[in-house]
């Protein structure tokens, strides 16, 4: 060592403990589930382009499963973040906005309407994006209710219609709908998403709170599994119609829903909220 040279101190590299690595993996899990949501929506779009509408509808259903799971996992592991919330919104826009719009455009024969069919399908996608943006910036007005039809609920109506049409074809029932009918149906779903009509959210319902509820859930699963193409289609129709019917009934009877506290009295909204 030359004179006057400072001795080089050995670098101390901090090793991550096993607990820190585990926390890092746990924090990554919700993002992976959201990525599964986005991948399912993207693959659904690819299958729609290939004309495989039934499988495309299945992929949107799978995206819904990921969307229900990632938020619960994030809250359970305490891995909520603003990044996760924004990432989830982007994934939902693809899976429950763009993918169902393209599926309706292809399976509903909206291409036969020319420019009108494209506009009707795009209107659905725009309304889904607006619905998701509104959910992020404004609290719901009524306790246990969504303001407008949720984007997964609207997508469920689209995919159940595709499955029901496929089931009728397999049963030998010959039918042909004018392209304008599914086009107007898609536009109506878009209007319901951006409307202020309250819809039941089911977020606060504990289906396992009592023996009676467990029995009802099991029986419902058995009925759905018996003829899923028919039962899911009927359930989707009931849910979509329940909002306007409930709103009209409350207008006639004068009954009001329980409102949430004013925004300033609310605790901060979880940054990894899920159901849209």
PDB file of C-alpha atoms in Angstrom:
ATOM      1  CA  UNK A   1       0.000   0.000   0.000  1.00  0.00           C
ATOM      2  CA  UNK A   2       1.427   3.353  -0.988  1.00  0.00           C
ATOM      3  CA  UNK A   3       2.021   5.953   1.609  1.00  0.00           C
ATOM      4  CA  UNK A   4      -0.905   8.203   2.308  1.00  0.00           C
ATOM      5  CA  UNK A   5      -3.421   5.866   0.685  1.00  0.00           C
ATOM      6  CA  UNK A   6      -6.567   5.253   2.674  1.00  0.00           C
ATOM      7  CA  UNK A   7      -7.232   1.623   3.523  1.00  0.00           C
ATOM      8  CA  UNK A   8     -10.254   0.185   1.670  1.00  0.00           C
ATOM      9  CA  UNK A   9     -12.907  -0.920   4.035  1.00  0.00           C
ATOM     10  CA  UNK A  10     -14.744  -4.110   3.159  1.00  0.00           C
ATOM     11  CA  UNK A  11     -18.272  -3.571   1.876  1.00  0.00           C
ATOM     12  CA  UNK A  12     -20.964  -4.791   4.157  1.00  0.00           C
ATOM     13  CA  UNK A  13     -23.722  -6.286   2.092  1.00  0.00           C
ATOM     14  CA  UNK A  14     -26.977  -6.544   3.955  1.00  0.00           C
ATOM     15  CA  UNK A  15     -28.616  -9.871   3.445  1.00  0.00           C
ATOM     16  CA  UNK A  16     -32.356 -10.064   3.381  1.00  0.00           C
ATOM     17  CA  UNK A  17     -33.769 -12.230   6.068  1.00  0.00           C
ATOM     18  CA  UNK A  18     -36.164 -15.041   5.340  1.00  0.00           C
ATOM     19  CA  UNK A  19     -39.040 -13.066   6.854  1.00  0.00           C
ATOM     20  CA  UNK A  20     -38.342 -10.098   4.566  1.00  0.00           C
ATOM     21  CA  UNK A  21     -38.296 -12.329   1.495  1.00  0.00           C
ATOM     22  CA  UNK A  22     -41.561 -13.899   2.591  1.00  0.00           C
ATOM     23  CA  UNK A  23     -43.166 -10.477   3.038  1.00  0.00           C
ATOM     24  CA  UNK A  24     -41.982  -9.486  -0.426  1.00  0.00           C
ATOM     25  CA  UNK A  25     -43.565 -12.573  -1.990  1.00  0.00           C
ATOM     26  CA  UNK A  26     -46.795 -12.022  -0.069  1.00  0.00           C
ATOM     27  CA  UNK A  27     -46.948  -8.405  -1.261  1.00  0.00           C
ATOM     28  CA  UNK A  28     -46.450  -9.601  -4.844  1.00  0.00           C
ATOM     29  CA  UNK A  29     -49.282 -12.148  -4.728  1.00  0.00           C
ATOM     30  CA  UNK A  30     -52.181  -9.683  -5.239  1.00  0.00           C
ATOM     31  CA  UNK A  31     -50.392  -8.175  -8.239  1.00  0.00           C
ATOM     32  CA  UNK A  32     -49.970 -11.642  -9.743  1.00  0.00           C
ATOM     33  CA  UNK A  33     -53.697 -12.294  -9.318  1.00  0.00           C
ATOM     34  CA  UNK A  34     -54.489  -8.968 -10.989  1.00  0.00           C
ATOM     35  CA  UNK A  35     -52.147  -9.972 -13.799  1.00  0.00           C
ATOM     36  CA  UNK A  36     -54.158 -13.179 -14.131  1.00  0.00           C
ATOM     37  CA  UNK A  37     -57.270 -11.011 -14.500  1.00  0.00           C
ATOM     38  CA  UNK A  38     -55.606  -8.964 -17.240  1.00  0.00           C
ATOM     39  CA  UNK A  39     -54.228 -12.058 -18.997  1.00  0.00           C
ATOM     40  CA  UNK A  40     -57.667 -13.688 -19.023  1.00  0.00           C
ATOM     41  CA  UNK A  41     -59.244 -10.591 -20.539  1.00  0.00           C
ATOM     42  CA  UNK A  42     -56.516 -10.315 -23.157  1.00  0.00           C
ATOM     43  CA  UNK A  43     -56.806 -13.989 -24.101  1.00  0.00           C
ATOM     44  CA  UNK A  44     -60.583 -13.590 -24.339  1.00  0.00           C
ATOM     45  CA  UNK A  45     -60.061 -10.828 -26.904  1.00  0.00           C
ATOM     46  CA  UNK A  46     -57.724 -13.086 -28.882  1.00  0.00           C
ATOM     47  CA  UNK A  47     -60.271 -15.925 -28.864  1.00  0.00           C
ATOM     48  CA  UNK A  48     -63.027 -13.553 -29.954  1.00  0.00           C
ATOM     49  CA  UNK A  49     -60.887 -12.529 -32.926  1.00  0.00           C
ATOM     50  CA  UNK A  50     -60.594 -16.219 -33.815  1.00  0.00           C
ATOM     51  CA  UNK A  51     -64.368 -16.725 -33.606  1.00  0.00           C
ATOM     52  CA  UNK A  52     -64.246 -18.944 -30.502  1.00  0.00           C
ATOM     53  CA  UNK A  53     -66.944 -17.070 -28.604  1.00  0.00           C
ATOM     54  CA  UNK A  54     -67.758 -19.769 -26.070  1.00  0.00           C
ATOM     55  CA  UNK A  55     -64.185 -20.041 -24.817  1.00  0.00           C
ATOM     56  CA  UNK A  56     -63.841 -16.255 -24.907  1.00  0.00           C
ATOM     57  CA  UNK A  57     -66.805 -16.027 -22.537  1.00  0.00           C
ATOM     58  CA  UNK A  58     -65.175 -18.611 -20.253  1.00  0.00           C
ATOM     59  CA  UNK A  59     -62.023 -16.472 -20.050  1.00  0.00           C
ATOM     60  CA  UNK A  60     -64.055 -13.433 -18.957  1.00  0.00           C
ATOM     61  CA  UNK A  61     -65.596 -15.615 -16.252  1.00  0.00           C
ATOM     62  CA  UNK A  62     -62.086 -16.632 -15.150  1.00  0.00           C
ATOM     63  CA  UNK A  63     -61.106 -12.957 -15.065  1.00  0.00           C
ATOM     64  CA  UNK A  64     -64.011 -12.386 -12.680  1.00  0.00           C
ATOM     65  CA  UNK A  65     -62.638 -15.048 -10.367  1.00  0.00           C
ATOM     66  CA  UNK A  66     -59.239 -13.332 -10.280  1.00  0.00           C
ATOM     67  CA  UNK A  67     -60.934  -9.981  -9.695  1.00  0.00           C
ATOM     68  CA  UNK A  68     -62.822 -11.319  -6.681  1.00  0.00           C
ATOM     69  CA  UNK A  69     -59.695 -12.927  -5.274  1.00  0.00           C
ATOM     70  CA  UNK A  70     -56.958 -10.318  -5.586  1.00  0.00           C
ATOM     71  CA  UNK A  71     -58.606  -7.700  -3.398  1.00  0.00           C
ATOM     72  CA  UNK A  72     -59.415 -10.176  -0.651  1.00  0.00           C
ATOM     73  CA  UNK A  73     -55.866 -11.516  -0.722  1.00  0.00           C
ATOM     74  CA  UNK A  74     -54.460  -7.973  -0.567  1.00  0.00           C
ATOM     75  CA  UNK A  75     -56.570  -7.079   2.460  1.00  0.00           C
ATOM     76  CA  UNK A  76     -55.876 -10.394   4.172  1.00  0.00           C
ATOM     77  CA  UNK A  77     -52.108 -10.039   3.711  1.00  0.00           C
ATOM     78  CA  UNK A  78     -52.170  -6.283   4.383  1.00  0.00           C
ATOM     79  CA  UNK A  79     -50.571  -5.661   1.016  1.00  0.00           C
ATOM     80  CA  UNK A  80     -52.922  -2.908  -0.159  1.00  0.00           C
ATOM     81  CA  UNK A  81     -51.414  -0.082  -2.183  1.00  0.00           C
ATOM     82  CA  UNK A  82     -52.397   2.721  -4.506  1.00  0.00           C
ATOM     83  CA  UNK A  83     -50.439   1.011  -7.265  1.00  0.00           C
ATOM     84  CA  UNK A  84     -52.505  -2.145  -6.791  1.00  0.00           C
ATOM     85  CA  UNK A  85     -55.750  -0.185  -6.992  1.00  0.00           C
ATOM     86  CA  UNK A  86     -54.756   1.533 -10.230  1.00  0.00           C
ATOM     87  CA  UNK A  87     -53.440  -1.693 -11.736  1.00  0.00           C
ATOM     88  CA  UNK A  88     -56.706  -3.427 -10.845  1.00  0.00           C
ATOM     89  CA  UNK A  89     -58.725  -0.709 -12.593  1.00  0.00           C
ATOM     90  CA  UNK A  90     -56.680  -1.085 -15.774  1.00  0.00           C
ATOM     91  CA  UNK A  91     -57.132  -4.864 -15.722  1.00  0.00           C
ATOM     92  CA  UNK A  92     -60.881  -4.521 -15.127  1.00  0.00           C
ATOM     93  CA  UNK A  93     -61.201  -2.096 -18.042  1.00  0.00           C
ATOM     94  CA  UNK A  94     -59.742  -4.736 -20.344  1.00  0.00           C
ATOM     95  CA  UNK A  95     -61.526  -7.776 -18.884  1.00  0.00           C
ATOM     96  CA  UNK A  96     -64.963  -6.256 -18.183  1.00  0.00           C
ATOM     97  CA  UNK A  97     -65.001  -3.396 -20.664  1.00  0.00           C
ATOM     98  CA  UNK A  98     -63.125  -4.127 -23.875  1.00  0.00           C
ATOM     99  CA  UNK A  99     -63.371  -7.939 -23.875  1.00  0.00           C
ATOM    100  CA  UNK A 100     -67.198  -8.131 -23.394  1.00  0.00           C
ATOM    101  CA  UNK A 101     -67.711  -5.343 -25.939  1.00  0.00           C
ATOM    102  CA  UNK A 102     -65.724  -7.220 -28.582  1.00  0.00           C
ATOM    103  CA  UNK A 103     -67.436 -10.488 -27.621  1.00  0.00           C
ATOM    104  CA  UNK A 104     -70.851  -8.894 -28.099  1.00  0.00           C
ATOM    105  CA  UNK A 105     -69.681  -7.358 -31.361  1.00  0.00           C
ATOM    106  CA  UNK A 106     -68.584 -10.732 -32.718  1.00  0.00           C
ATOM    107  CA  UNK A 107     -71.144 -13.134 -31.246  1.00  0.00           C
ATOM    108  CA  UNK A 108     -74.045 -10.702 -31.723  1.00  0.00           C
ATOM    109  CA  UNK A 109     -73.262 -10.096 -35.372  1.00  0.00           C
ATOM    110  CA  UNK A 110     -72.934  -6.349 -34.858  1.00  0.00           C
ATOM    111  CA  UNK A 111     -70.556  -6.172 -37.809  1.00  0.00           C
ATOM    112  CA  UNK A 112     -73.647  -6.506 -39.992  1.00  0.00           C
ATOM    113  CA  UNK A 113     -74.818  -3.115 -38.753  1.00  0.00           C
ATOM    114  CA  UNK A 114     -71.718  -1.430 -40.131  1.00  0.00           C
ATOM    115  CA  UNK A 115     -70.716   1.759 -38.368  1.00  0.00           C
ATOM    116  CA  UNK A 116     -73.705   1.533 -36.011  1.00  0.00           C
ATOM    117  CA  UNK A 117     -72.616  -1.832 -34.645  1.00  0.00           C
ATOM    118  CA  UNK A 118     -69.107  -0.558 -33.945  1.00  0.00           C
ATOM    119  CA  UNK A 119     -70.477   2.493 -32.123  1.00  0.00           C
ATOM    120  CA  UNK A 120     -72.840   0.393 -29.957  1.00  0.00           C
ATOM    121  CA  UNK A 121     -70.029  -1.959 -28.899  1.00  0.00           C
ATOM    122  CA  UNK A 122     -67.645   0.939 -28.266  1.00  0.00           C
ATOM    123  CA  UNK A 123     -70.330   2.707 -26.223  1.00  0.00           C
ATOM    124  CA  UNK A 124     -70.393  -0.279 -23.868  1.00  0.00           C
ATOM    125  CA  UNK A 125     -66.601  -0.162 -23.462  1.00  0.00           C
ATOM    126  CA  UNK A 126     -66.641   3.583 -22.771  1.00  0.00           C
ATOM    127  CA  UNK A 127     -69.405   3.221 -20.174  1.00  0.00           C
ATOM    128  CA  UNK A 128     -67.478   0.448 -18.427  1.00  0.00           C
ATOM    129  CA  UNK A 129     -64.371   2.667 -18.249  1.00  0.00           C
ATOM    130  CA  UNK A 130     -66.434   5.569 -16.894  1.00  0.00           C
ATOM    131  CA  UNK A 131     -68.058   3.255 -14.351  1.00  0.00           C
ATOM    132  CA  UNK A 132     -64.677   2.114 -13.058  1.00  0.00           C
ATOM    133  CA  UNK A 133     -63.340   5.677 -12.922  1.00  0.00           C
ATOM    134  CA  UNK A 134     -66.394   6.850 -10.977  1.00  0.00           C
ATOM    135  CA  UNK A 135     -65.990   4.023  -8.496  1.00  0.00           C
ATOM    136  CA  UNK A 136     -62.420   5.117  -7.774  1.00  0.00           C
ATOM    137  CA  UNK A 137     -63.165   8.783  -7.112  1.00  0.00           C
ATOM    138  CA  UNK A 138     -66.601   8.842  -5.453  1.00  0.00           C
ATOM    139  CA  UNK A 139     -68.072   6.811  -2.575  1.00  0.00           C
ATOM    140  CA  UNK A 140     -71.296   4.872  -2.992  1.00  0.00           C
ATOM    141  CA  UNK A 141     -74.409   6.754  -1.903  1.00  0.00           C
ATOM    142  CA  UNK A 142     -76.326   3.898  -0.288  1.00  0.00           C
ATOM    143  CA  UNK A 143     -75.231   1.258   2.170  1.00  0.00           C
ATOM    144  CA  UNK A 144     -74.671  -2.124   0.547  1.00  0.00           C
ATOM    145  CA  UNK A 145     -75.457  -0.796  -2.935  1.00  0.00           C
ATOM    146  CA  UNK A 146     -73.542   0.079  -6.064  1.00  0.00           C
ATOM    147  CA  UNK A 147     -74.301   3.274  -7.951  1.00  0.00           C
ATOM    148  CA  UNK A 148     -75.193   1.731 -11.289  1.00  0.00           C
ATOM    149  CA  UNK A 149     -74.657  -1.769 -12.622  1.00  0.00           C
ATOM    150  CA  UNK A 150     -71.176  -3.098 -11.835  1.00  0.00           C
ATOM    151  CA  UNK A 151     -68.887  -3.818 -14.779  1.00  0.00           C
ATOM    152  CA  UNK A 152     -68.526  -7.535 -13.824  1.00  0.00           C
ATOM    153  CA  UNK A 153     -72.333  -7.711 -13.614  1.00  0.00           C
ATOM    154  CA  UNK A 154     -72.695  -6.259 -17.109  1.00  0.00           C
ATOM    155  CA  UNK A 155     -69.993  -8.617 -18.416  1.00  0.00           C
ATOM    156  CA  UNK A 156     -71.833 -11.507 -16.759  1.00  0.00           C
ATOM    157  CA  UNK A 157     -74.941 -10.628 -18.757  1.00  0.00           C
ATOM    158  CA  UNK A 158     -72.924 -10.680 -21.990  1.00  0.00           C
ATOM    159  CA  UNK A 159     -71.157 -13.990 -21.385  1.00  0.00           C
ATOM    160  CA  UNK A 160     -74.288 -15.736 -20.057  1.00  0.00           C
ATOM    161  CA  UNK A 161     -76.133 -14.661 -23.218  1.00  0.00           C
ATOM    162  CA  UNK A 162     -73.397 -16.232 -25.335  1.00  0.00           C
ATOM    163  CA  UNK A 163     -73.578 -19.459 -23.336  1.00  0.00           C
ATOM    164  CA  UNK A 164     -77.376 -19.523 -23.517  1.00  0.00           C
ATOM    165  CA  UNK A 165     -77.319 -19.051 -27.279  1.00  0.00           C
ATOM    166  CA  UNK A 166     -74.773 -21.854 -27.594  1.00  0.00           C
ATOM    167  CA  UNK A 167     -76.982 -24.121 -25.461  1.00  0.00           C
ATOM    168  CA  UNK A 168     -80.016 -23.423 -27.650  1.00  0.00           C
ATOM    169  CA  UNK A 169     -77.988 -24.308 -30.717  1.00  0.00           C
ATOM    170  CA  UNK A 170     -76.846 -27.587 -29.153  1.00  0.00           C
ATOM    171  CA  UNK A 171     -80.459 -28.368 -28.187  1.00  0.00           C
ATOM    172  CA  UNK A 172     -81.506 -28.033 -31.828  1.00  0.00           C
ATOM    173  CA  UNK A 173     -83.464 -24.819 -31.358  1.00  0.00           C
ATOM    174  CA  UNK A 174     -83.092 -22.804 -34.540  1.00  0.00           C
ATOM    175  CA  UNK A 175     -83.309 -19.072 -33.957  1.00  0.00           C
ATOM    176  CA  UNK A 176     -81.898 -15.932 -35.476  1.00  0.00           C
ATOM    177  CA  UNK A 177     -81.917 -12.529 -33.842  1.00  0.00           C
ATOM    178  CA  UNK A 178     -81.574  -9.296 -35.795  1.00  0.00           C
ATOM    179  CA  UNK A 179     -78.192  -7.756 -35.039  1.00  0.00           C
ATOM    180  CA  UNK A 180     -79.868  -4.589 -33.828  1.00  0.00           C
ATOM    181  CA  UNK A 181     -81.384  -6.404 -30.828  1.00  0.00           C
ATOM    182  CA  UNK A 182     -78.091  -7.483 -29.166  1.00  0.00           C
ATOM    183  CA  UNK A 183     -76.641  -4.119 -30.164  1.00  0.00           C
ATOM    184  CA  UNK A 184     -79.354  -2.248 -28.277  1.00  0.00           C
ATOM    185  CA  UNK A 185     -78.971  -4.679 -25.384  1.00  0.00           C
ATOM    186  CA  UNK A 186     -75.256  -3.899 -25.123  1.00  0.00           C
ATOM    187  CA  UNK A 187     -75.968  -0.169 -25.231  1.00  0.00           C
ATOM    188  CA  UNK A 188     -78.580  -0.573 -22.487  1.00  0.00           C
ATOM    189  CA  UNK A 189     -76.038  -2.351 -20.287  1.00  0.00           C
ATOM    190  CA  UNK A 190     -73.682   0.565 -20.837  1.00  0.00           C
ATOM    191  CA  UNK A 191     -76.353   3.052 -19.771  1.00  0.00           C
ATOM    192  CA  UNK A 192     -77.108   1.026 -16.637  1.00  0.00           C
ATOM    193  CA  UNK A 193     -73.415   1.050 -15.698  1.00  0.00           C
ATOM    194  CA  UNK A 194     -73.192   4.845 -15.741  1.00  0.00           C
ATOM    195  CA  UNK A 195     -76.676   5.384 -14.292  1.00  0.00           C
ATOM    196  CA  UNK A 196     -77.288   6.304 -10.614  1.00  0.00           C
ATOM    197  CA  UNK A 197     -79.669   3.356 -10.170  1.00  0.00           C
ATOM    198  CA  UNK A 198     -78.685   1.421  -7.007  1.00  0.00           C
ATOM    199  CA  UNK A 199     -77.787  -2.269  -7.344  1.00  0.00           C
ATOM    200  CA  UNK A 200     -77.238  -4.765  -4.531  1.00  0.00           C
ATOM    201  CA  UNK A 201     -73.497  -5.272  -4.080  1.00  0.00           C
ATOM    202  CA  UNK A 202     -73.455  -8.506  -1.998  1.00  0.00           C
ATOM    203  CA  UNK A 203     -70.085  -7.360  -0.580  1.00  0.00           C
ATOM    204  CA  UNK A 204     -71.319  -7.256   3.004  1.00  0.00           C
ATOM    205  CA  UNK A 205     -73.342 -10.461   2.843  1.00  0.00           C
ATOM    206  CA  UNK A 206     -71.869 -13.341   4.833  1.00  0.00           C
ATOM    207  CA  UNK A 207     -73.246 -16.464   3.193  1.00  0.00           C
ATOM    208  CA  UNK A 208     -71.724 -18.688   5.897  1.00  0.00           C
ATOM    209  CA  UNK A 209     -73.172 -16.846   8.886  1.00  0.00           C
ATOM    210  CA  UNK A 210     -75.919 -19.400   9.554  1.00  0.00           C
ATOM    211  CA  UNK A 211     -76.850 -22.966   8.738  1.00  0.00           C
ATOM    212  CA  UNK A 212     -79.839 -21.798   6.707  1.00  0.00           C
ATOM    213  CA  UNK A 213     -77.683 -19.628   4.471  1.00  0.00           C
ATOM    214  CA  UNK A 214     -75.224 -22.457   3.926  1.00  0.00           C
ATOM    215  CA  UNK A 215     -78.062 -24.735   2.820  1.00  0.00           C
ATOM    216  CA  UNK A 216     -79.360 -22.068   0.431  1.00  0.00           C
ATOM    217  CA  UNK A 217     -75.892 -21.573  -1.065  1.00  0.00           C
ATOM    218  CA  UNK A 218     -75.394 -25.319  -1.538  1.00  0.00           C
ATOM    219  CA  UNK A 219     -78.814 -25.741  -3.164  1.00  0.00           C
ATOM    220  CA  UNK A 220     -78.157 -22.771  -5.445  1.00  0.00           C
ATOM    221  CA  UNK A 221     -74.827 -24.270  -6.529  1.00  0.00           C
ATOM    222  CA  UNK A 222     -76.532 -27.595  -7.297  1.00  0.00           C
ATOM    223  CA  UNK A 223     -79.221 -25.876  -9.381  1.00  0.00           C
ATOM    224  CA  UNK A 224     -76.649 -23.812 -11.280  1.00  0.00           C
ATOM    225  CA  UNK A 225     -74.455 -26.848 -11.933  1.00  0.00           C
ATOM    226  CA  UNK A 226     -77.407 -28.785 -13.364  1.00  0.00           C
ATOM    227  CA  UNK A 227     -77.944 -26.385 -16.289  1.00  0.00           C
ATOM    228  CA  UNK A 228     -75.344 -23.602 -15.988  1.00  0.00           C
ATOM    229  CA  UNK A 229     -76.065 -22.114 -19.422  1.00  0.00           C
ATOM    230  CA  UNK A 230     -79.721 -21.602 -18.525  1.00  0.00           C
ATOM    231  CA  UNK A 231     -79.530 -20.780 -14.817  1.00  0.00           C
ATOM    232  CA  UNK A 232     -76.682 -18.267 -15.159  1.00  0.00           C
ATOM    233  CA  UNK A 233     -78.546 -16.535 -17.985  1.00  0.00           C
ATOM    234  CA  UNK A 234     -81.721 -16.280 -15.888  1.00  0.00           C
ATOM    235  CA  UNK A 235     -79.790 -15.086 -12.827  1.00  0.00           C
ATOM    236  CA  UNK A 236     -78.031 -12.441 -14.912  1.00  0.00           C
ATOM    237  CA  UNK A 237     -81.352 -11.173 -16.272  1.00  0.00           C
ATOM    238  CA  UNK A 238     -82.856 -11.045 -12.775  1.00  0.00           C
ATOM    239  CA  UNK A 239     -79.907  -9.071 -11.444  1.00  0.00           C
ATOM    240  CA  UNK A 240     -79.826  -6.603 -14.348  1.00  0.00           C
ATOM    241  CA  UNK A 241     -83.576  -6.002 -14.105  1.00  0.00           C
ATOM    242  CA  UNK A 242     -83.562  -5.811 -10.293  1.00  0.00           C
ATOM    243  CA  UNK A 243     -82.010  -2.333 -10.306  1.00  0.00           C
ATOM    244  CA  UNK A 244     -84.634  -0.519 -12.420  1.00  0.00           C
ATOM    245  CA  UNK A 245     -87.491  -2.536 -10.865  1.00  0.00           C
ATOM    246  CA  UNK A 246     -86.323  -1.726  -7.331  1.00  0.00           C
ATOM    247  CA  UNK A 247     -85.906   1.937  -8.230  1.00  0.00           C
ATOM    248  CA  UNK A 248     -89.428   2.109  -9.714  1.00  0.00           C
ATOM    249  CA  UNK A 249     -90.941   0.283  -6.716  1.00  0.00           C
ATOM    250  CA  UNK A 250     -89.303   2.681  -4.253  1.00  0.00           C
ATOM    251  CA  UNK A 251     -90.572   5.635  -6.277  1.00  0.00           C
ATOM    252  CA  UNK A 252     -94.118   4.288  -6.090  1.00  0.00           C
ATOM    253  CA  UNK A 253     -94.056   3.364  -2.406  1.00  0.00           C
ATOM    254  CA  UNK A 254     -91.942   6.256  -1.141  1.00  0.00           C
ATOM    255  CA  UNK A 255     -89.424   3.958   0.525  1.00  0.00           C
ATOM    256  CA  UNK A 256     -85.835   5.144   0.732  1.00  0.00           C
ATOM    257  CA  UNK A 257     -82.557   3.280   1.012  1.00  0.00           C
ATOM    258  CA  UNK A 258     -80.174   3.821   3.918  1.00  0.00           C
ATOM    259  CA  UNK A 259     -77.610   6.386   2.864  1.00  0.00           C
ATOM    260  CA  UNK A 260     -73.931   6.184   3.695  1.00  0.00           C
ATOM    261  CA  UNK A 261     -72.441   8.892   5.947  1.00  0.00           C
ATOM    262  CA  UNK A 262     -71.161  12.051   4.233  1.00  0.00           C
ATOM    263  CA  UNK A 263     -67.721  11.677   2.630  1.00  0.00           C
ATOM    264  CA  UNK A 264     -65.997  13.735   5.331  1.00  0.00           C
ATOM    265  CA  UNK A 265     -67.299  11.335   7.999  1.00  0.00           C
ATOM    266  CA  UNK A 266     -66.177   8.231   6.171  1.00  0.00           C
ATOM    267  CA  UNK A 267     -62.887   6.506   7.011  1.00  0.00           C
ATOM    268  CA  UNK A 268     -60.351   6.416   4.168  1.00  0.00           C
ATOM    269  CA  UNK A 269     -61.440   3.990   1.449  1.00  0.00           C
ATOM    270  CA  UNK A 270     -59.202   0.926   1.124  1.00  0.00           C
ATOM    271  CA  UNK A 271     -56.832   1.589  -1.736  1.00  0.00           C
ATOM    272  CA  UNK A 272     -57.178  -1.944  -3.046  1.00  0.00           C
ATOM    273  CA  UNK A 273     -60.964  -2.084  -3.403  1.00  0.00           C
ATOM    274  CA  UNK A 274     -62.164  -4.670  -5.835  1.00  0.00           C
ATOM    275  CA  UNK A 275     -65.735  -5.323  -6.825  1.00  0.00           C
ATOM    276  CA  UNK A 276     -66.670  -2.894  -9.605  1.00  0.00           C
TER     277      UNK A 276
END
